[in-house]
PDB file of C-alpha atoms in Angstrom:
ATOM      1  CA  UNK A 209      17.114  -3.863  14.403  1.00  0.00           C
ATOM      2  CA  UNK A 210      16.775  -0.542  16.196  1.00  0.00           C
ATOM      3  CA  UNK A 211      15.261  -0.086  19.608  1.00  0.00           C
ATOM      4  CA  UNK A 212      13.057   2.964  20.011  1.00  0.00           C
ATOM      5  CA  UNK A 213      14.995   3.844  23.154  1.00  0.00           C
ATOM      6  CA  UNK A 214      17.036   7.042  23.057  1.00  0.00           C
ATOM      7  CA  UNK A 215      20.089   7.803  25.139  1.00  0.00           C
ATOM      8  CA  UNK A 216      22.336  10.776  25.829  1.00  0.00           C
ATOM      9  CA  UNK A 217      26.057  10.034  25.475  1.00  0.00           C
ATOM     10  CA  UNK A 218      28.577  12.876  25.615  1.00  0.00           C
ATOM     11  CA  UNK A 219      25.920  15.382  24.630  1.00  0.00           C
ATOM     12  CA  UNK A 220      24.720  13.430  21.586  1.00  0.00           C
ATOM     13  CA  UNK A 221      21.329  11.801  21.353  1.00  0.00           C
ATOM     14  CA  UNK A 222      21.196   8.475  19.560  1.00  0.00           C
ATOM     15  CA  UNK A 223      19.351   5.209  19.176  1.00  0.00           C
ATOM     16  CA  UNK A 224      20.630   2.126  20.950  1.00  0.00           C
ATOM     17  CA  UNK A 225      20.975  -0.863  18.649  1.00  0.00           C
ATOM     18  CA  UNK A 226      20.913  -4.398  19.989  1.00  0.00           C
ATOM     19  CA  UNK A 227      24.701  -4.688  19.568  1.00  0.00           C
ATOM     20  CA  UNK A 228      25.266  -1.456  21.523  1.00  0.00           C
ATOM     21  CA  UNK A 229      22.891  -2.631  24.230  1.00  0.00           C
ATOM     22  CA  UNK A 230      24.840  -5.905  24.456  1.00  0.00           C
ATOM     23  CA  UNK A 231      28.176  -4.039  24.630  1.00  0.00           C
ATOM     24  CA  UNK A 232      26.912  -1.775  27.439  1.00  0.00           C
ATOM     25  CA  UNK A 233      25.664  -4.807  29.344  1.00  0.00           C
ATOM     26  CA  UNK A 234      29.005  -6.608  28.935  1.00  0.00           C
ATOM     27  CA  UNK A 235      30.951  -3.523  30.055  1.00  0.00           C
ATOM     28  CA  UNK A 236      28.734  -3.195  33.119  1.00  0.00           C
ATOM     29  CA  UNK A 237      29.152  -6.881  33.950  1.00  0.00           C
ATOM     30  CA  UNK A 238      32.958  -6.776  33.581  1.00  0.00           C
ATOM     31  CA  UNK A 239      33.283  -3.631  35.687  1.00  0.00           C
ATOM     32  CA  UNK A 240      31.080  -5.039  38.446  1.00  0.00           C
ATOM     33  CA  UNK A 241      32.846  -8.402  38.456  1.00  0.00           C
ATOM     34  CA  UNK A 242      36.475  -7.317  38.139  1.00  0.00           C
ATOM     35  CA  UNK A 243      37.033  -3.559  38.450  1.00  0.00           C
ATOM     36  CA  UNK A 244      34.883  -2.626  41.423  1.00  0.00           C
ATOM     37  CA  UNK A 245      37.111  -4.326  44.003  1.00  0.00           C
ATOM     38  CA  UNK A 246      40.383  -4.406  42.063  1.00  0.00           C
ATOM     39  CA  UNK A 247      43.264  -4.285  44.546  1.00  0.00           C
ATOM     40  CA  UNK A 248      45.781  -3.176  41.898  1.00  0.00           C
ATOM     41  CA  UNK A 249      43.664  -0.192  40.835  1.00  0.00           C
ATOM     42  CA  UNK A 250      43.101   0.760  44.479  1.00  0.00           C
ATOM     43  CA  UNK A 251      46.816   0.528  45.246  1.00  0.00           C
ATOM     44  CA  UNK A 252      47.820   2.659  42.241  1.00  0.00           C
ATOM     45  CA  UNK A 253      45.177   5.278  43.105  1.00  0.00           C
ATOM     46  CA  UNK A 254      46.543   5.535  46.653  1.00  0.00           C
ATOM     47  CA  UNK A 255      50.253   5.404  45.832  1.00  0.00           C
ATOM     48  CA  UNK A 256      50.113   7.540  42.661  1.00  0.00           C
ATOM     49  CA  UNK A 257      46.847   9.047  41.404  1.00  0.00           C
ATOM     50  CA  UNK A 258      43.617   8.329  39.527  1.00  0.00           C
ATOM     51  CA  UNK A 259      45.175   9.162  36.169  1.00  0.00           C
ATOM     52  CA  UNK A 260      47.941   6.590  36.622  1.00  0.00           C
ATOM     53  CA  UNK A 261      45.402   3.985  37.762  1.00  0.00           C
ATOM     54  CA  UNK A 262      43.292   4.680  34.675  1.00  0.00           C
ATOM     55  CA  UNK A 263      46.373   4.459  32.449  1.00  0.00           C
ATOM     56  CA  UNK A 264      47.226   1.061  33.978  1.00  0.00           C
ATOM     57  CA  UNK A 265      43.683  -0.203  33.430  1.00  0.00           C
ATOM     58  CA  UNK A 266      43.520   0.717  29.740  1.00  0.00           C
ATOM     59  CA  UNK A 267      47.072  -0.225  28.782  1.00  0.00           C
ATOM     60  CA  UNK A 268      48.100  -3.127  31.036  1.00  0.00           C
ATOM     61  CA  UNK A 269      44.989  -4.842  32.413  1.00  0.00           C
ATOM     62  CA  UNK A 270      43.397  -7.540  30.235  1.00  0.00           C
ATOM     63  CA  UNK A 271      39.921  -6.683  31.551  1.00  0.00           C
ATOM     64  CA  UNK A 272      40.524  -2.984  30.884  1.00  0.00           C
ATOM     65  CA  UNK A 273      41.554  -3.772  27.322  1.00  0.00           C
ATOM     66  CA  UNK A 274      38.377  -5.822  26.867  1.00  0.00           C
ATOM     67  CA  UNK A 275      36.269  -2.940  28.199  1.00  0.00           C
ATOM     68  CA  UNK A 276      38.044  -0.531  25.875  1.00  0.00           C
ATOM     69  CA  UNK A 277      37.314  -2.801  22.887  1.00  0.00           C
ATOM     70  CA  UNK A 278      33.646  -2.984  23.825  1.00  0.00           C
ATOM     71  CA  UNK A 279      33.587   0.800  24.268  1.00  0.00           C
ATOM     72  CA  UNK A 280      34.891   1.230  20.734  1.00  0.00           C
ATOM     73  CA  UNK A 281      31.808  -0.641  19.499  1.00  0.00           C
ATOM     74  CA  UNK A 282      29.658   2.150  20.948  1.00  0.00           C
ATOM     75  CA  UNK A 283      31.145   4.803  18.670  1.00  0.00           C
TER      76      UNK A 283
END
């Protein structure tokens, strides 16, 4: 089922399906619950840089891996 809602994502206009809407909601929930106040991410950003913190999140953190999987559903 398609929702008549349109969105702009990286310059492309598309229609949000229910599964994409669910994935976006889950990503938002995970980021708010775990990533927003993550001490490890904060420490890496201060001691190294944002790129290294991002690399840690997507390659080492279980929550980051989950978010990445959900993000793949949006493509």
